[in-house]
Short mmCIF file of C-alpha atoms in Angstrom, two decimals:
data_model
loop_
_atom_site.label_atom_id
_atom_site.label_comp_id
_atom_site.label_asym_id
_atom_site.label_seq_id
_atom_site.Cartn_x
_atom_site.Cartn_y
_atom_site.Cartn_z
CA UNK A 16 -3.83 40.01 23.77
CA UNK A 17 0.11 40.85 23.57
CA UNK A 18 1.47 38.13 21.11
CA UNK A 19 5.32 37.37 21.96
CA UNK A 20 8.23 36.46 19.79
CA UNK A 21 9.58 33.27 19.90
CA UNK A 22 12.65 31.59 18.34
CA UNK A 23 11.69 27.86 18.19
CA UNK A 24 14.82 26.20 17.31
CA UNK A 25 14.74 22.47 15.10
CA UNK A 26 15.77 21.10 18.62
CA UNK A 27 12.39 21.97 19.64
CA UNK A 28 10.38 20.29 16.87
CA UNK A 29 12.65 17.48 17.17
CA UNK A 30 11.43 16.77 20.93
CA UNK A 31 8.07 16.86 19.91
CA UNK A 32 5.95 14.77 17.78
CA UNK A 33 8.58 14.31 14.81
CA UNK A 34 6.46 12.74 12.55
CA UNK A 35 4.00 15.43 11.76
CA UNK A 36 5.93 18.52 12.81
CA UNK A 37 4.17 19.74 15.81
CA UNK A 38 4.88 23.56 16.93
CA UNK A 39 3.84 24.45 20.52
CA UNK A 40 3.93 27.87 21.73
CA UNK A 41 3.02 29.58 25.34
CA UNK A 42 1.40 33.13 24.69
CA UNK A 43 2.62 34.82 27.57
CA UNK A 44 2.48 38.65 27.98
CA UNK A 45 5.57 38.87 30.28
CA UNK A 46 8.17 37.87 27.47
CA UNK A 47 7.06 40.39 24.74
CA UNK A 48 9.19 43.04 26.13
CA UNK A 49 11.58 44.16 22.99
CA UNK A 50 10.50 41.56 20.81
CA UNK A 51 8.89 41.59 17.17
CA UNK A 52 5.60 39.79 18.02
CA UNK A 53 6.31 36.46 15.44
CA UNK A 54 6.52 33.14 16.19
CA UNK A 55 9.06 30.85 14.28
CA UNK A 56 8.22 27.31 13.29
CA UNK A 57 9.97 24.61 11.88
CA UNK A 58 7.81 22.23 9.30
CA UNK A 59 9.48 18.87 9.40
CA UNK A 60 11.83 17.04 11.96
CA UNK A 61 15.27 17.82 10.34
CA UNK A 62 18.03 20.03 12.36
CA UNK A 63 19.90 20.38 9.22
CA UNK A 64 18.96 23.88 8.46
CA UNK A 65 19.68 25.40 11.90
CA UNK A 66 23.24 26.95 11.07
CA UNK A 67 21.63 28.73 7.98
CA UNK A 68 18.57 30.02 10.10
CA UNK A 69 21.01 30.85 12.92
CA UNK A 70 23.66 32.78 10.73
CA UNK A 71 21.01 34.68 8.91
CA UNK A 72 18.39 35.65 12.15
CA UNK A 73 20.22 35.01 15.50
CA UNK A 74 22.09 38.60 15.42
CA UNK A 75 18.47 40.67 15.71
CA UNK A 76 17.99 38.66 19.04
CA UNK A 77 21.43 38.99 20.72
CA UNK A 78 20.94 41.77 23.14
CA UNK A 79 16.82 39.76 24.19
CA UNK A 80 16.83 37.96 27.36
CA UNK A 81 16.88 34.51 26.68
CA UNK A 82 13.80 32.38 27.03
CA UNK A 83 14.27 29.19 28.36
CA UNK A 84 12.15 26.00 26.73
CA UNK A 85 13.19 22.94 29.17
CA UNK A 86 10.82 23.60 32.01
CA UNK A 87 7.84 22.85 29.59
CA UNK A 88 8.90 19.48 28.66
CA UNK A 89 9.86 18.45 31.93
CA UNK A 90 6.89 16.60 32.91
CA UNK A 91 7.47 14.51 29.72
CA UNK A 92 10.12 12.94 30.82
CA UNK A 93 9.37 9.93 33.31
CA UNK A 94 11.87 10.09 36.46
CA UNK A 95 13.60 7.07 36.78
CA UNK A 96 14.76 6.18 40.33
CA UNK A 97 17.19 3.14 40.68
CA UNK A 98 17.01 1.35 44.06
CA UNK A 99 20.19 -0.43 45.33
CA UNK A 100 19.40 -3.28 47.73
CA UNK A 101 22.08 -3.43 50.84
CA UNK A 102 24.64 -5.87 50.57
CA UNK A 103 23.58 -8.86 53.13
CA UNK A 104 26.57 -9.39 55.83
CA UNK A 105 28.05 -12.88 55.47
CA UNK A 106 29.52 -14.39 58.41
CA UNK A 107 31.98 -17.25 58.36
CA UNK A 108 32.59 -19.74 61.02
CA UNK A 109 33.56 -23.03 61.46
CA UNK A 110 30.96 -25.11 61.25
CA UNK A 111 29.90 -27.22 58.53
CA UNK A 112 29.68 -24.97 55.26
CA UNK A 113 26.66 -24.12 54.56
CA UNK A 114 25.77 -23.29 50.75
CA UNK A 115 24.12 -19.64 50.71
CA UNK A 116 21.98 -18.91 47.32
CA UNK A 117 22.29 -15.65 46.26
CA UNK A 118 18.94 -14.62 44.56
CA UNK A 119 19.06 -11.06 42.39
CA UNK A 120 16.01 -8.84 42.59
CA UNK A 121 14.55 -9.20 38.80
CA UNK A 122 15.60 -5.67 36.75
CA UNK A 123 12.84 -4.35 35.73
CA UNK A 124 12.33 -4.17 32.12
CA UNK A 125 11.76 -0.14 30.93
CA UNK A 126 9.49 -0.63 27.88
CA UNK A 127 9.52 2.43 24.94
CA UNK A 128 6.76 2.95 23.59
CA UNK A 129 6.66 5.12 20.44
CA UNK A 130 3.31 7.24 19.35
CA UNK A 131 2.09 5.38 15.97
CA UNK A 132 3.16 7.50 12.96
CA UNK A 133 0.03 9.41 11.51
CA UNK A 134 -0.23 8.59 8.04
CA UNK A 135 -1.81 11.59 5.49
CA UNK A 136 -5.21 10.80 4.25
CA UNK A 137 -3.85 12.33 0.88
CA UNK A 138 -2.64 10.08 -1.91
CA UNK A 139 -0.72 11.02 -4.88
CA UNK A 140 -2.01 10.40 -8.26
CA UNK A 141 -1.28 10.95 -11.53
CA UNK A 142 -3.14 11.43 -15.40
CA UNK A 143 -1.62 11.42 -18.27
CA UNK A 144 -4.33 12.68 -21.12
CA UNK A 145 -2.55 12.52 -24.71
CA UNK A 146 -3.87 15.26 -26.92
CA UNK A 147 -2.15 17.10 -29.70
CA UNK A 148 -2.63 20.90 -29.85
CA UNK A 149 -1.91 23.72 -32.26
CA UNK A 150 -1.12 27.32 -30.95
CA UNK A 151 -3.07 28.95 -28.12
CA UNK A 152 -4.57 25.60 -27.10
CA UNK A 153 -4.45 24.58 -23.83
CA UNK A 154 -6.18 21.36 -21.77
CA UNK A 155 -8.13 21.32 -18.91
CA UNK A 156 -10.17 18.77 -17.25
CA UNK A 157 -13.12 19.06 -15.24
CA UNK A 158 -14.69 16.25 -12.55
CA UNK A 159 -15.28 14.29 -9.63
CA UNK A 160 -18.14 12.05 -8.55
CA UNK A 161 -20.61 11.23 -11.20
CA UNK A 162 -23.22 13.81 -11.76
CA UNK A 163 -25.75 11.02 -13.28
CA UNK A 164 -25.96 9.33 -10.47
CA UNK A 165 -26.53 12.16 -7.61
CA UNK A 166 -29.10 14.68 -8.27
CA UNK A 167 -28.09 16.85 -5.56
CA UNK A 168 -24.68 17.83 -6.90
CA UNK A 169 -24.57 21.45 -7.66
CA UNK A 170 -22.44 24.68 -7.77
CA UNK A 171 -20.21 26.27 -6.29
CA UNK A 172 -17.32 23.42 -6.13
CA UNK A 173 -17.10 24.42 -2.44
CA UNK A 174 -20.24 23.13 -1.56
CA UNK A 175 -20.70 20.07 -4.02
CA UNK A 176 -20.61 16.76 -2.62
CA UNK A 177 -19.80 15.41 -6.07
CA UNK A 178 -16.66 17.62 -6.23
CA UNK A 179 -13.30 16.21 -4.57
CA UNK A 180 -11.22 18.19 -1.96
CA UNK A 181 -6.88 17.54 -3.86
CA UNK A 182 -3.74 19.35 -4.38
CA UNK A 183 -1.72 19.83 -7.06
CA UNK A 184 1.22 19.84 -7.11
CA UNK A 185 4.26 21.29 -9.05
CA UNK A 186 5.59 19.59 -12.40
CA UNK A 187 8.58 22.23 -12.58
CA UNK A 188 9.76 25.79 -13.28
CA UNK A 189 10.26 27.33 -16.36
CA UNK A 190 7.89 28.91 -19.40
CA UNK A 191 6.72 24.99 -20.13
CA UNK A 192 4.78 25.55 -16.87
CA UNK A 193 3.61 28.94 -16.02
CA UNK A 194 -0.02 28.40 -16.91
CA UNK A 195 0.10 25.38 -15.05
CA UNK A 196 1.22 26.95 -12.27
CA UNK A 197 -0.53 29.82 -12.16
CA UNK A 198 -3.77 28.27 -12.87
CA UNK A 199 -3.07 25.65 -9.74
CA UNK A 200 -3.26 28.02 -7.22
CA UNK A 201 -6.63 28.18 -5.50
CA UNK A 202 -7.69 24.96 -7.35
CA UNK A 203 -8.71 23.37 -4.29
CA UNK A 204 -11.67 20.33 -6.52
CA UNK A 205 -11.98 18.49 -8.74
CA UNK A 206 -15.33 19.79 -9.60
CA UNK A 207 -17.63 19.63 -13.21
CA UNK A 208 -17.57 23.67 -12.65
CA UNK A 209 -14.51 25.20 -14.58
CA UNK A 210 -12.73 28.11 -12.58
CA UNK A 211 -12.92 27.99 -8.90
CA UNK A 212 -13.87 31.36 -6.93
CA UNK A 213 -10.40 31.80 -5.28
CA UNK A 214 -8.30 30.18 -8.48
CA UNK A 215 -5.41 31.91 -9.86
CA UNK A 216 -4.94 33.68 -13.51
CA UNK A 217 -2.56 33.71 -16.25
CA UNK A 218 -2.06 37.24 -17.59
CA UNK A 219 -5.43 38.35 -16.63
CA UNK A 220 -6.69 34.84 -18.25
CA UNK A 221 -9.09 32.72 -16.06
CA UNK A 222 -8.45 28.56 -15.78
CA UNK A 223 -11.28 26.74 -17.55
CA UNK A 224 -11.28 24.22 -15.05
CA UNK A 225 -8.33 22.09 -13.43
CA UNK A 226 -4.98 22.83 -15.77
CA UNK A 227 -2.49 20.43 -16.72
CA UNK A 228 0.74 20.89 -18.25
CA UNK A 229 1.96 19.76 -21.53
CA UNK A 230 4.93 16.67 -21.17
CA UNK A 231 7.30 14.29 -23.19
CA UNK A 232 9.33 11.69 -22.54
CA UNK A 233 12.30 13.66 -24.30
CA UNK A 234 15.13 14.36 -21.53
CA UNK A 235 15.80 17.44 -23.63
CA UNK A 236 12.51 18.88 -24.03
CA UNK A 237 11.58 21.78 -21.05
CA UNK A 238 8.26 19.42 -20.84
CA UNK A 239 10.52 16.15 -20.00
CA UNK A 240 8.59 14.33 -16.74
CA UNK A 241 10.17 10.86 -15.76
CA UNK A 242 6.90 9.86 -15.43
CA UNK A 243 6.05 10.05 -18.96
CA UNK A 244 7.25 7.01 -20.42
CA UNK A 245 5.13 7.27 -23.47
CA UNK A 246 6.01 9.76 -25.64
CA UNK A 247 5.05 13.60 -26.81
CA UNK A 248 1.89 15.29 -26.10
CA UNK A 249 1.01 14.12 -22.82
CA UNK A 250 -0.83 16.26 -21.21
CA UNK A 251 -0.02 15.81 -17.28
CA UNK A 252 -1.84 16.62 -13.79
CA UNK A 253 -0.14 15.24 -10.63
CA UNK A 254 -2.28 15.90 -7.45
CA UNK A 255 -2.44 14.80 -3.91
CA UNK A 256 -6.18 13.27 -3.09
CA UNK A 257 -7.91 11.64 -0.23
CA UNK A 258 -9.27 7.91 -2.04
CA UNK A 259 -11.45 7.54 0.90
CA UNK A 260 -13.84 10.13 -0.70
CA UNK A 261 -13.91 8.81 -3.74
CA UNK A 262 -16.04 5.89 -5.72
CA UNK A 263 -14.18 2.59 -4.07
CA UNK A 264 -11.17 4.36 -5.19
CA UNK A 265 -12.34 5.57 -8.57
CA UNK A 266 -13.32 9.10 -9.61
CA UNK A 267 -14.80 11.19 -13.24
CA UNK A 268 -13.04 13.41 -15.66
CA UNK A 269 -13.82 14.55 -19.01
CA UNK A 270 -11.25 16.56 -21.18
CA UNK A 271 -11.99 20.42 -21.91
CA UNK A 272 -9.91 21.87 -24.52
CA UNK A 273 -9.60 25.85 -24.30
CA UNK A 274 -8.28 27.68 -27.61
CA UNK A 275 -8.31 31.54 -27.83
CA UNK A 276 -9.36 32.10 -31.59
CA UNK A 277 -10.96 28.42 -31.81
CA UNK A 278 -12.95 25.88 -30.33
CA UNK A 279 -13.69 25.77 -26.80
CA UNK A 280 -15.58 22.94 -25.09
CA UNK A 281 -15.94 19.17 -24.38
CA UNK A 282 -14.36 16.56 -25.72
CA UNK A 283 -16.75 13.93 -27.22
CA UNK A 284 -18.39 11.51 -25.04
CA UNK A 285 -16.25 7.79 -24.26
CA UNK A 286 -16.97 4.47 -23.35
CA UNK A 287 -14.14 3.24 -20.96
CA UNK A 288 -12.88 -0.23 -21.88
CA UNK A 289 -10.77 -2.47 -19.50
CA UNK A 290 -8.03 -0.53 -18.92
CA UNK A 291 -4.37 -1.98 -19.74
CA UNK A 292 -1.15 -1.85 -17.48
CA UNK A 293 -0.50 -3.54 -14.16
CA UNK A 294 -3.29 -1.88 -11.90
CA UNK A 295 -5.80 -1.81 -14.92
CA UNK A 296 -9.34 -2.92 -14.09
CA UNK A 297 -12.62 -2.84 -15.85
CA UNK A 298 -14.74 0.79 -15.47
CA UNK A 299 -16.70 -0.26 -12.04
CA UNK A 300 -19.92 1.41 -13.83
CA UNK A 301 -21.02 2.71 -17.09
CA UNK A 302 -20.60 6.41 -17.60
CA UNK A 303 -19.66 8.91 -20.84
CA UNK A 304 -16.39 9.93 -18.91
CA UNK A 305 -13.19 8.54 -18.51
CA UNK A 306 -12.85 6.68 -15.00
CA UNK A 307 -9.24 7.36 -13.27
CA UNK A 308 -7.87 5.30 -9.97
CA UNK A 309 -6.96 7.17 -7.13
CA UNK A 310 -3.30 6.81 -5.95
CA UNK A 311 -2.16 5.29 -9.31
CA UNK A 312 -0.84 6.19 -12.54
CA UNK A 313 -3.98 6.64 -15.19
CA UNK A 314 -3.13 7.36 -19.22
CA UNK A 315 -6.14 8.35 -21.41
CA UNK A 316 -6.55 9.16 -24.99
CA UNK A 317 -8.42 12.27 -25.86
CA UNK A 318 -11.86 11.51 -27.29
CA UNK A 319 -11.08 7.72 -26.74
CA UNK A 320 -11.95 4.67 -24.10
CA UNK A 321 -8.78 3.20 -23.97
CA UNK A 322 -6.60 3.63 -21.22
CA UNK A 323 -3.88 2.18 -19.05
CA UNK A 324 -3.15 2.57 -15.47
CA UNK A 325 0.34 1.83 -13.13
CA UNK A 326 1.42 1.70 -9.77
CA UNK A 327 3.33 5.14 -8.63
CA UNK A 328 7.04 4.48 -7.59
CA UNK A 329 7.25 3.63 -3.89
CA UNK A 330 6.80 6.71 -1.55
CA UNK A 331 7.34 6.50 2.22
CA UNK A 332 4.06 6.27 3.95
CA UNK A 333 4.00 4.31 6.79
CA UNK A 334 7.29 6.07 8.47
CA UNK A 335 7.97 9.44 8.60
CA UNK A 336 9.32 11.25 5.78
CA UNK A 337 12.59 12.68 5.39
CA UNK A 338 12.86 16.43 5.36
CA UNK A 339 12.09 18.03 2.30
CA UNK A 340 13.62 21.74 1.93
CA UNK A 341 14.40 22.03 -1.74
CA UNK A 342 12.28 19.41 -3.67
CA UNK A 343 8.62 19.81 -4.51
CA UNK A 344 7.60 16.46 -3.13
CA UNK A 345 3.90 17.38 -2.13
CA UNK A 346 2.26 18.68 1.08
CA UNK A 347 3.56 17.76 4.50
CA UNK A 348 1.39 17.50 7.60
CA UNK A 349 2.13 20.17 10.01
CA UNK A 350 0.61 21.31 13.37
CA UNK A 351 0.81 24.03 15.53
CA UNK A 352 -0.51 24.52 19.41
CA UNK A 353 -0.42 27.76 20.68
CA UNK A 354 -1.45 28.00 24.46
CA UNK A 355 -3.87 31.09 25.02
CA UNK A 356 -6.29 30.97 27.81
CA UNK A 357 -9.37 33.20 26.26
CA UNK A 358 -12.73 34.45 27.42
CA UNK A 359 -16.42 33.77 26.15
CA UNK A 360 -16.55 34.14 22.33
CA UNK A 361 -12.90 34.66 21.82
CA UNK A 362 -11.33 32.99 19.28
CA UNK A 363 -7.84 33.01 17.90
CA UNK A 364 -6.86 33.44 14.50
CA UNK A 365 -2.85 32.80 13.18
CA UNK A 366 -1.53 35.16 9.78
CA UNK A 367 1.75 34.23 8.24
CA UNK A 368 4.21 32.66 5.71
CA UNK A 369 7.53 33.79 4.89
CA UNK A 370 8.87 36.97 6.97
CA UNK A 371 8.09 39.75 4.33
CA UNK A 372 10.70 41.88 6.81
CA UNK A 373 13.67 39.46 6.07
CA UNK A 374 13.38 38.93 2.46
CA UNK A 375 14.97 40.74 0.02
CA UNK A 376 12.16 41.34 -2.15
CA UNK A 377 9.24 44.07 -1.50
CA UNK A 378 6.88 42.28 -3.62
CA UNK A 379 4.89 40.71 -0.55
CA UNK A 380 1.97 42.49 -1.27
CA UNK A 381 -2.40 41.75 -1.35
CA UNK A 382 -3.75 39.21 -2.47
CA UNK A 383 -2.69 35.79 -1.06
CA UNK A 384 -3.40 33.87 -4.14
CA UNK A 385 -0.59 36.17 -5.73
CA UNK A 386 1.78 37.05 -3.01
CA UNK A 387 4.76 35.46 -2.82
CA UNK A 388 5.16 35.41 0.82
CA UNK A 389 1.80 33.57 1.15
CA UNK A 390 2.51 29.77 1.33
CA UNK A 391 -0.31 27.57 0.17
CA UNK A 392 -1.47 24.78 2.41
CA UNK A 393 -4.74 22.50 2.99
CA UNK A 394 -6.46 22.93 6.69
CA UNK A 395 -7.55 19.56 7.98
CA UNK A 396 -11.09 18.56 9.62
CA UNK A 397 -9.92 18.53 13.41
CA UNK A 398 -13.85 16.75 14.27
CA UNK A 399 -17.32 17.19 12.92
CA UNK A 400 -18.98 18.24 16.17
CA UNK A 401 -20.38 21.61 16.86
CA UNK A 402 -17.62 22.35 19.20
CA UNK A 403 -15.74 22.78 15.79
CA UNK A 404 -18.27 24.68 14.03
CA UNK A 405 -16.46 27.52 13.84
CA UNK A 406 -13.10 26.10 12.68
CA UNK A 407 -14.63 24.00 10.29
CA UNK A 408 -16.54 27.63 8.52
CA UNK A 409 -13.38 29.31 8.62
CA UNK A 410 -11.49 27.13 6.99
CA UNK A 411 -13.26 26.68 3.91
CA UNK A 412 -11.26 27.87 0.87
CA UNK A 413 -8.57 29.16 3.46
CA UNK A 414 -5.95 28.21 0.91
CA UNK A 415 -3.06 30.36 2.54
CA UNK A 416 -1.14 30.89 5.39
CA UNK A 417 -0.69 34.89 4.63
CA UNK A 418 -0.03 38.10 6.58
CA UNK A 419 -3.55 39.47 5.19
CA UNK A 420 -6.87 38.19 6.97
CA UNK A 421 -9.52 36.91 5.53
CA UNK A 422 -8.95 35.59 2.01
CA UNK A 423 -11.27 36.49 -1.30
CA UNK A 424 -14.10 33.58 -1.02
CA UNK A 425 -13.17 32.14 2.37
CA UNK A 426 -15.84 30.83 4.19
CA UNK A 427 -17.99 32.42 7.32
CA UNK A 428 -19.26 31.49 10.37
CA UNK A 429 -23.31 32.73 10.86
CA UNK A 430 -22.18 35.82 8.58
CA UNK A 431 -18.78 36.86 10.79
CA UNK A 432 -15.92 36.79 8.47
CA UNK A 433 -12.12 35.31 9.82
CA UNK A 434 -9.45 36.93 10.80
CA UNK A 435 -6.82 34.72 9.25
CA UNK A 436 -6.46 31.35 9.22
CA UNK A 437 -8.47 30.04 12.20
CA UNK A 438 -7.18 27.21 14.96
CA UNK A 439 -9.65 25.40 17.45
CA UNK A 440 -9.50 25.16 21.28
CA UNK A 441 -8.48 21.60 22.13
CA UNK A 442 -7.58 19.81 25.73
CA UNK A 443 -5.77 16.91 26.58
CA UNK A 444 -8.57 15.63 28.54
CA UNK A 445 -10.35 12.93 27.06
CA UNK A 446 -13.96 13.48 28.22
CA UNK A 447 -14.19 17.10 26.88
CA UNK A 448 -15.65 17.72 22.91
CA UNK A 449 -12.13 19.38 22.44
CA UNK A 450 -10.23 16.37 22.69
CA UNK A 451 -7.09 16.07 20.52
CA UNK A 452 -4.79 12.98 20.77
CA UNK A 453 -1.95 14.43 19.60
CA UNK A 454 -2.60 17.31 23.18
CA UNK A 455 -0.44 16.01 25.33
CA UNK A 456 0.00 19.53 26.98
CA UNK A 457 -3.05 20.77 28.60
CA UNK A 458 -6.25 22.80 28.47
CA UNK A 459 -6.17 26.20 26.37
CA UNK A 460 -4.06 24.99 23.36
CA UNK A 461 -5.18 26.49 20.24
CA UNK A 462 -4.60 24.07 17.33
CA UNK A 463 -3.64 24.05 13.52
CA UNK A 464 -3.17 21.03 11.65
CA UNK A 465 -2.42 21.50 7.92
CA UNK A 466 -0.60 20.44 5.00
CA UNK A 467 1.84 22.19 3.73
CA UNK A 468 4.73 21.63 1.16
CA UNK A 469 7.76 22.43 2.99
CA UNK A 470 9.92 23.20 -0.49
CA UNK A 471 7.87 26.47 -0.85
CA UNK A 472 9.20 27.30 2.99
CA UNK A 473 12.00 29.40 4.04
CA UNK A 474 14.40 26.03 4.22
CA UNK A 475 12.14 24.55 6.00
CA UNK A 476 10.61 27.19 8.33
CA UNK A 477 7.45 29.33 8.65
CA UNK A 478 6.59 32.57 10.26
CA UNK A 479 3.42 33.30 12.00
CA UNK A 480 1.92 36.12 14.06
CA UNK A 481 -1.38 35.38 16.53
#
């Protein structure tokens, strides 16, 4: 297989399904001559970054034969033919005037229908946890669904039915967020078991659960957060979670205090009261843990059953999101199709991220969890039938689009390790098991569907190699 390098300008992403940033490439052995075997794709529907990208990278390809993409899309535009009726001849005579009625053929109405916007299943959720700490103390939480009501819950988090898959958001940069940013890498579940297998470390120190960050409502402080309207010492976690996997919108957690020179362990059991706030409700069940609502701002006190719940500020959800290239606004859905006819038992993987050949830094190196060229991502399910067995097995704990192949802890398929980020064979034939409604192109289009924070990319661009 000889992958071909294609420079896919922002106009291609715009021509396709703009609400998800669908990228399509065709592997053609005939266009690989003299080309460096990369695919470039844009992760949003914006064309604002086109000039910047062109000025940076065009010079390398000026001697390369230009590939015309127009033919790929010719069958997507319906041809509209306009037919004129011949003008009837009107003869004037001296006979008594006869009224001539002219009847016009009704103009056919052309209706333009748009694909419905696909809404991400992930919903932003925020937890504030009030706890005054001393030097070297740090607040983590552990949680998920209530283990007391589910005897089948078990470690590790990746296979635990009580663990909730989520995507922790950036809260900012600087020394105040160094530990939070280091420990949130590879933390893909809110679970009861502490550090996850692929979770990041801070100066070699492992996490003790899901990290929170110290915040304040003081704008002059490096820990200032706009959503913190409560005061100092409010530890914060900002994340995206699929509310449909919670208990009717509720989940539980408990605080864990880490202290290098003193007490380390759980907070005390609590008995939660009805929550105040405009979104506050009584707890749905009896528990010794804090109970929070998915999709809201949840405010709690350490070792205390009081709570407050407020709605989050409005975020676009039913319409395409604006392009995100500099603001850490959470993950954006991104889809890649690659056309490749394969033989029996062949699978397609991609590797990628930021293009290490063009970065000023030479710090891109294994492992993916600490590689600045790797892009954190969450891979979406494409289905649960046997057709997707390999894809679903290999996407497990594949937390980065990176250049290094299998990640530490990444799932295997009947003992066979992954070779990168897996793709799944799809078709536009609704009678086939590989049918995907986003595939309007044909059979043999391998697909990956993922969420990536576009602010981590190179002005919205990512590089991939098959």
